[in-house]
Amino acid sequence: MWYIETMKVVEVIKYPNPLLTRPSLPVREIDPSINELIDTMIETMYASKGIGLAAPQIGRLLRVIVLDVPEDEEGEQGKNLMALINPEVVEGRGKVEIEEGCLSVPEVKVKVPRYEEVVVKGLDREGREIFVEGGGLLAVALQHEIDHLNGRLIVDYLSRIKKDIVRRKLKKLYGG
Ligand code: NI
């Protein structure tokens, strides 16, 4: 069927693949390849049942993230979908710590200290500057995805011993 060709789901890279620990580069020009990358990221996020994905997780070291954080359990897919290019936290308020998972670190949950509310600045896919303001799960997800762009993963918030256990376990499962 024709629409299959437009769907591009790729593999999500798993820790300890070294690509996940490198900082990503800012996007200088939003050309068709960036829009293609965003489409692939969205399809891959949904196929993996994630609420967010960063470009390095599919092996592209560019500062691009996608998110679709539901408001509740029955949250409709696509309702809160957003793509952000060169996102950065420009304001943070409060503190929160919840157990976070990551498509690149399967079966692991880590409590990560985050801002409770954030304002994130970035570009949309048309190159317009946008500001996203959010609290709760959206704020946490934004900070989590931006961490990926800086080569930072949830395991980096664990003690060295615990991180090593996760690293060895996942290396056995996924190689890398
Ligand atoms: Ni993640």
PDB file of C-alpha atoms and ligand atoms in Angstrom:
ATOM      1  CA  MET A   1       0.000   0.000   0.000  1.00  0.00           C
ATOM      2  CA  TRP A   2       1.242   3.445  -0.905  1.00  0.00           C
ATOM      3  CA  TYR A   3       1.274   4.923   2.591  1.00  0.00           C
ATOM      4  CA  ILE A   4       3.674   2.294   3.910  1.00  0.00           C
ATOM      5  CA  GLU A   5       6.461   4.025   1.995  1.00  0.00           C
ATOM      6  CA  THR A   6       5.899   7.273   3.858  1.00  0.00           C
ATOM      7  CA  MET A   7       6.171   5.551   7.234  1.00  0.00           C
ATOM      8  CA  LYS A   8       9.685   5.376   8.493  1.00  0.00           C
ATOM      9  CA  VAL A   9      10.284   3.593  11.728  1.00  0.00           C
ATOM     10  CA  VAL A  10      13.905   3.083  12.647  1.00  0.00           C
ATOM     11  CA  GLU A  11      15.683   1.371  15.499  1.00  0.00           C
ATOM     12  CA  VAL A  12      16.133   3.208  18.794  1.00  0.00           C
ATOM     13  CA  ILE A  13      19.759   3.030  19.902  1.00  0.00           C
ATOM     14  CA  LYS A  14      20.334   1.531  23.325  1.00  0.00           C
ATOM     15  CA  TYR A  15      22.754   2.421  26.102  1.00  0.00           C
ATOM     16  CA  PRO A  16      25.779   1.935  26.237  1.00  0.00           C
ATOM     17  CA  ASN A  17      26.034   2.848  22.529  1.00  0.00           C
ATOM     18  CA  PRO A  18      28.588   5.723  22.576  1.00  0.00           C
ATOM     19  CA  LEU A  19      26.462   7.888  20.232  1.00  0.00           C
ATOM     20  CA  LEU A  20      24.115   8.484  23.158  1.00  0.00           C
ATOM     21  CA  THR A  21      26.823  10.103  25.258  1.00  0.00           C
ATOM     22  CA  ARG A  22      27.963  12.665  22.667  1.00  0.00           C
ATOM     23  CA  PRO A  23      26.658  16.228  22.507  1.00  0.00           C
ATOM     24  CA  SER A  24      24.488  16.989  19.471  1.00  0.00           C
ATOM     25  CA  LEU A  25      25.084  19.865  17.083  1.00  0.00           C
ATOM     26  CA  PRO A  26      22.694  22.787  16.581  1.00  0.00           C
ATOM     27  CA  VAL A  27      20.638  22.747  13.388  1.00  0.00           C
ATOM     28  CA  ARG A  28      21.862  25.604  11.166  1.00  0.00           C
ATOM     29  CA  GLU A  29      19.328  25.337   8.368  1.00  0.00           C
ATOM     30  CA  ILE A  30      15.909  23.713   8.376  1.00  0.00           C
ATOM     31  CA  ASP A  31      16.085  21.980   5.000  1.00  0.00           C
ATOM     32  CA  PRO A  32      13.945  19.030   3.795  1.00  0.00           C
ATOM     33  CA  SER A  33      16.311  16.569   5.474  1.00  0.00           C
ATOM     34  CA  ILE A  34      15.422  18.047   8.874  1.00  0.00           C
ATOM     35  CA  ASN A  35      11.712  17.688   8.179  1.00  0.00           C
ATOM     36  CA  GLU A  36      12.332  14.115   7.078  1.00  0.00           C
ATOM     37  CA  LEU A  37      14.251  13.474  10.285  1.00  0.00           C
ATOM     38  CA  ILE A  38      11.356  14.869  12.348  1.00  0.00           C
ATOM     39  CA  ASP A  39       8.839  12.618  10.528  1.00  0.00           C
ATOM     40  CA  THR A  40      11.012   9.569  11.164  1.00  0.00           C
ATOM     41  CA  MET A  41      11.374  10.516  14.827  1.00  0.00           C
ATOM     42  CA  ILE A  42       7.592  10.921  15.247  1.00  0.00           C
ATOM     43  CA  GLU A  43       6.844   7.555  13.622  1.00  0.00           C
ATOM     44  CA  THR A  44       9.559   5.857  15.660  1.00  0.00           C
ATOM     45  CA  MET A  45       8.338   7.445  18.905  1.00  0.00           C
ATOM     46  CA  TYR A  46       4.786   6.198  18.318  1.00  0.00           C
ATOM     47  CA  ALA A  47       5.941   2.743  17.194  1.00  0.00           C
ATOM     48  CA  SER A  48       7.975   2.478  20.417  1.00  0.00           C
ATOM     49  CA  LYS A  49       5.081   3.800  22.529  1.00  0.00           C
ATOM     50  CA  GLY A  50       7.223   6.655  23.825  1.00  0.00           C
ATOM     51  CA  ILE A  51       6.147  10.141  24.841  1.00  0.00           C
ATOM     52  CA  GLY A  52       9.345  11.748  23.587  1.00  0.00           C
ATOM     53  CA  LEU A  53      12.378  11.094  21.421  1.00  0.00           C
ATOM     54  CA  ALA A  54      15.630  12.920  20.711  1.00  0.00           C
ATOM     55  CA  ALA A  55      17.547  12.702  17.406  1.00  0.00           C
ATOM     56  CA  PRO A  56      20.669  11.051  18.916  1.00  0.00           C
ATOM     57  CA  GLN A  57      18.447   8.124  19.946  1.00  0.00           C
ATOM     58  CA  ILE A  58      18.187   7.223  16.264  1.00  0.00           C
ATOM     59  CA  GLY A  59      21.855   7.953  15.658  1.00  0.00           C
ATOM     60  CA  ARG A  60      21.614  11.556  14.433  1.00  0.00           C
ATOM     61  CA  LEU A  61      23.642  13.995  16.503  1.00  0.00           C
ATOM     62  CA  LEU A  62      21.410  17.014  15.856  1.00  0.00           C
ATOM     63  CA  ARG A  63      19.504  19.168  18.339  1.00  0.00           C
ATOM     64  CA  VAL A  64      15.994  18.003  17.486  1.00  0.00           C
ATOM     65  CA  ILE A  65      13.357  16.546  19.827  1.00  0.00           C
ATOM     66  CA  VAL A  66       9.765  15.383  19.438  1.00  0.00           C
ATOM     67  CA  LEU A  67       7.195  14.971  22.203  1.00  0.00           C
ATOM     68  CA  ASP A  68       3.606  13.898  22.636  1.00  0.00           C
ATOM     69  CA  VAL A  69       2.850  14.018  26.336  1.00  0.00           C
ATOM     70  CA  PRO A  70      -0.734  12.941  27.111  1.00  0.00           C
ATOM     71  CA  GLU A  71      -2.747  14.943  29.630  1.00  0.00           C
ATOM     72  CA  ASP A  72      -4.151  11.780  31.213  1.00  0.00           C
ATOM     73  CA  GLU A  73      -4.353   8.011  30.772  1.00  0.00           C
ATOM     74  CA  GLU A  74      -6.770   8.258  27.852  1.00  0.00           C
ATOM     75  CA  GLY A  75      -4.818  11.069  26.236  1.00  0.00           C
ATOM     76  CA  GLU A  76      -5.385  11.063  22.504  1.00  0.00           C
ATOM     77  CA  GLN A  77      -2.316  10.372  20.389  1.00  0.00           C
ATOM     78  CA  GLY A  78      -1.163  13.344  18.362  1.00  0.00           C
ATOM     79  CA  LYS A  79      -3.051  15.912  20.417  1.00  0.00           C
ATOM     80  CA  ASN A  80       0.054  17.343  22.095  1.00  0.00           C
ATOM     81  CA  LEU A  81       2.540  16.463  19.394  1.00  0.00           C
ATOM     82  CA  MET A  82       5.397  18.912  19.040  1.00  0.00           C
ATOM     83  CA  ALA A  83       8.764  19.039  17.351  1.00  0.00           C
ATOM     84  CA  LEU A  84      11.426  21.400  18.653  1.00  0.00           C
ATOM     85  CA  ILE A  85      14.657  22.347  16.941  1.00  0.00           C
ATOM     86  CA  ASN A  86      17.573  23.680  19.011  1.00  0.00           C
ATOM     87  CA  PRO A  87      15.515  23.621  22.228  1.00  0.00           C
ATOM     88  CA  GLU A  88      16.878  25.138  25.425  1.00  0.00           C
ATOM     89  CA  VAL A  89      15.519  25.675  28.901  1.00  0.00           C
ATOM     90  CA  VAL A  90      15.338  29.446  29.437  1.00  0.00           C
ATOM     91  CA  GLU A  91      13.477  29.376  32.737  1.00  0.00           C
ATOM     92  CA  GLY A  92      12.971  26.767  35.470  1.00  0.00           C
ATOM     93  CA  ARG A  93      10.915  26.870  38.661  1.00  0.00           C
ATOM     94  CA  GLY A  94      10.411  24.482  41.543  1.00  0.00           C
ATOM     95  CA  LYS A  95      11.754  21.004  42.037  1.00  0.00           C
ATOM     96  CA  VAL A  96      10.335  17.610  41.240  1.00  0.00           C
ATOM     97  CA  GLU A  97      11.652  14.062  41.179  1.00  0.00           C
ATOM     98  CA  ILE A  98       9.778  11.257  39.450  1.00  0.00           C
ATOM     99  CA  GLU A  99      10.830   7.855  38.159  1.00  0.00           C
ATOM    100  CA  GLU A 100      11.774   8.254  34.533  1.00  0.00           C
ATOM    101  CA  GLY A 101      12.139   5.643  31.859  1.00  0.00           C
ATOM    102  CA  CYS A 102      13.874   5.942  28.512  1.00  0.00           C
ATOM    103  CA  LEU A 103      13.501   4.073  25.219  1.00  0.00           C
ATOM    104  CA  SER A 104      17.307   3.891  25.080  1.00  0.00           C
ATOM    105  CA  VAL A 105      17.566   2.403  28.567  1.00  0.00           C
ATOM    106  CA  PRO A 106      14.922  -0.343  28.573  1.00  0.00           C
ATOM    107  CA  GLU A 107      13.507  -1.738  31.801  1.00  0.00           C
ATOM    108  CA  VAL A 108      15.250   0.842  33.958  1.00  0.00           C
ATOM    109  CA  LYS A 109      13.581   3.566  36.018  1.00  0.00           C
ATOM    110  CA  VAL A 110      15.571   6.354  37.624  1.00  0.00           C
ATOM    111  CA  LYS A 111      14.508   9.180  39.906  1.00  0.00           C
ATOM    112  CA  VAL A 112      15.915  12.342  38.376  1.00  0.00           C
ATOM    113  CA  PRO A 113      15.849  15.810  39.967  1.00  0.00           C
ATOM    114  CA  ARG A 114      14.155  18.260  37.592  1.00  0.00           C
ATOM    115  CA  TYR A 115      12.487  21.649  37.526  1.00  0.00           C
ATOM    116  CA  GLU A 116       8.764  21.383  38.199  1.00  0.00           C
ATOM    117  CA  GLU A 117       7.945  23.974  35.556  1.00  0.00           C
ATOM    118  CA  VAL A 118       9.985  25.131  32.608  1.00  0.00           C
ATOM    119  CA  VAL A 119       9.962  27.532  29.728  1.00  0.00           C
ATOM    120  CA  VAL A 120      11.722  26.104  26.691  1.00  0.00           C
ATOM    121  CA  LYS A 121      12.722  28.140  23.675  1.00  0.00           C
ATOM    122  CA  GLY A 122      13.223  26.560  20.273  1.00  0.00           C
ATOM    123  CA  LEU A 123      12.299  26.624  16.605  1.00  0.00           C
ATOM    124  CA  ASP A 124       9.351  24.865  15.000  1.00  0.00           C
ATOM    125  CA  ARG A 125       9.728  23.046  11.709  1.00  0.00           C
ATOM    126  CA  GLU A 126       9.029  26.249   9.784  1.00  0.00           C
ATOM    127  CA  GLY A 127      11.923  27.940  11.582  1.00  0.00           C
ATOM    128  CA  ARG A 128       9.752  30.180  13.749  1.00  0.00           C
ATOM    129  CA  GLU A 129      10.915  30.842  17.289  1.00  0.00           C
ATOM    130  CA  ILE A 130       8.507  29.328  19.806  1.00  0.00           C
ATOM    131  CA  PHE A 131       8.261  29.145  23.564  1.00  0.00           C
ATOM    132  CA  VAL A 132       6.800  26.094  25.278  1.00  0.00           C
ATOM    133  CA  GLU A 133       5.727  26.518  28.872  1.00  0.00           C
ATOM    134  CA  GLY A 134       4.855  23.456  30.885  1.00  0.00           C
ATOM    135  CA  GLY A 135       4.649  21.728  34.217  1.00  0.00           C
ATOM    136  CA  GLY A 136       4.238  18.156  35.414  1.00  0.00           C
ATOM    137  CA  LEU A 137       5.089  15.390  32.996  1.00  0.00           C
ATOM    138  CA  LEU A 138       5.577  17.799  30.090  1.00  0.00           C
ATOM    139  CA  ALA A 139       8.246  19.737  32.016  1.00  0.00           C
ATOM    140  CA  VAL A 140      10.036  16.510  32.952  1.00  0.00           C
ATOM    141  CA  ALA A 141       9.848  15.145  29.393  1.00  0.00           C
ATOM    142  CA  LEU A 142      11.238  18.383  27.929  1.00  0.00           C
ATOM    143  CA  GLN A 143      14.209  18.297  30.317  1.00  0.00           C
ATOM    144  CA  HIS A 144      14.742  14.577  29.678  1.00  0.00           C
ATOM    145  CA  GLU A 145      14.867  15.060  25.894  1.00  0.00           C
ATOM    146  CA  ILE A 146      17.130  18.109  26.131  1.00  0.00           C
ATOM    147  CA  ASP A 147      19.454  16.026  28.335  1.00  0.00           C
ATOM    148  CA  HIS A 148      19.778  13.589  25.412  1.00  0.00           C
ATOM    149  CA  LEU A 149      21.044  16.447  23.218  1.00  0.00           C
ATOM    150  CA  ASN A 150      23.800  17.031  25.752  1.00  0.00           C
ATOM    151  CA  GLY A 151      24.734  13.351  25.821  1.00  0.00           C
ATOM    152  CA  ARG A 152      23.158  12.904  29.213  1.00  0.00           C
ATOM    153  CA  LEU A 153      21.032   9.880  30.097  1.00  0.00           C
ATOM    154  CA  ILE A 154      18.964   8.832  33.112  1.00  0.00           C
ATOM    155  CA  VAL A 155      21.754   6.407  34.101  1.00  0.00           C
ATOM    156  CA  ASP A 156      24.034   9.414  34.606  1.00  0.00           C
ATOM    157  CA  TYR A 157      21.949  10.216  37.681  1.00  0.00           C
ATOM    158  CA  LEU A 158      22.703   6.815  39.224  1.00  0.00           C
ATOM    159  CA  SER A 159      25.643   5.944  41.459  1.00  0.00           C
ATOM    160  CA  ARG A 160      28.677   4.612  39.610  1.00  0.00           C
ATOM    161  CA  ILE A 161      28.036   1.080  40.842  1.00  0.00           C
ATOM    162  CA  LYS A 162      24.393   1.031  39.795  1.00  0.00           C
ATOM    163  CA  LYS A 163      25.246   2.591  36.451  1.00  0.00           C
ATOM    164  CA  ASP A 164      27.818  -0.119  35.840  1.00  0.00           C
ATOM    165  CA  ILE A 165      25.288  -2.861  36.584  1.00  0.00           C
ATOM    166  CA  VAL A 166      22.827  -1.341  34.074  1.00  0.00           C
ATOM    167  CA  ARG A 167      25.584  -0.900  31.501  1.00  0.00           C
ATOM    168  CA  ARG A 168      26.669  -4.527  31.695  1.00  0.00           C
ATOM    169  CA  LYS A 169      23.110  -5.840  31.652  1.00  0.00           C
ATOM    170  CA  LEU A 170      22.122  -3.823  28.578  1.00  0.00           C
ATOM    171  CA  LYS A 171      25.391  -4.501  26.797  1.00  0.00           C
ATOM    172  CA  LYS A 172      24.659  -8.201  27.130  1.00  0.00           C
ATOM    173  CA  LEU A 173      21.125  -7.700  25.794  1.00  0.00           C
ATOM    174  CA  TYR A 174      21.815  -5.265  22.955  1.00  0.00           C
ATOM    175  CA  GLY A 175      25.575  -5.257  22.353  1.00  0.00           C
ATOM    176  CA  GLY A 176      27.330  -1.950  21.630  1.00  0.00           C
TER     177      GLY A 176
HETATM  178 NI    NI B   1      15.197   9.099  26.854  1.00  0.00          NI
END
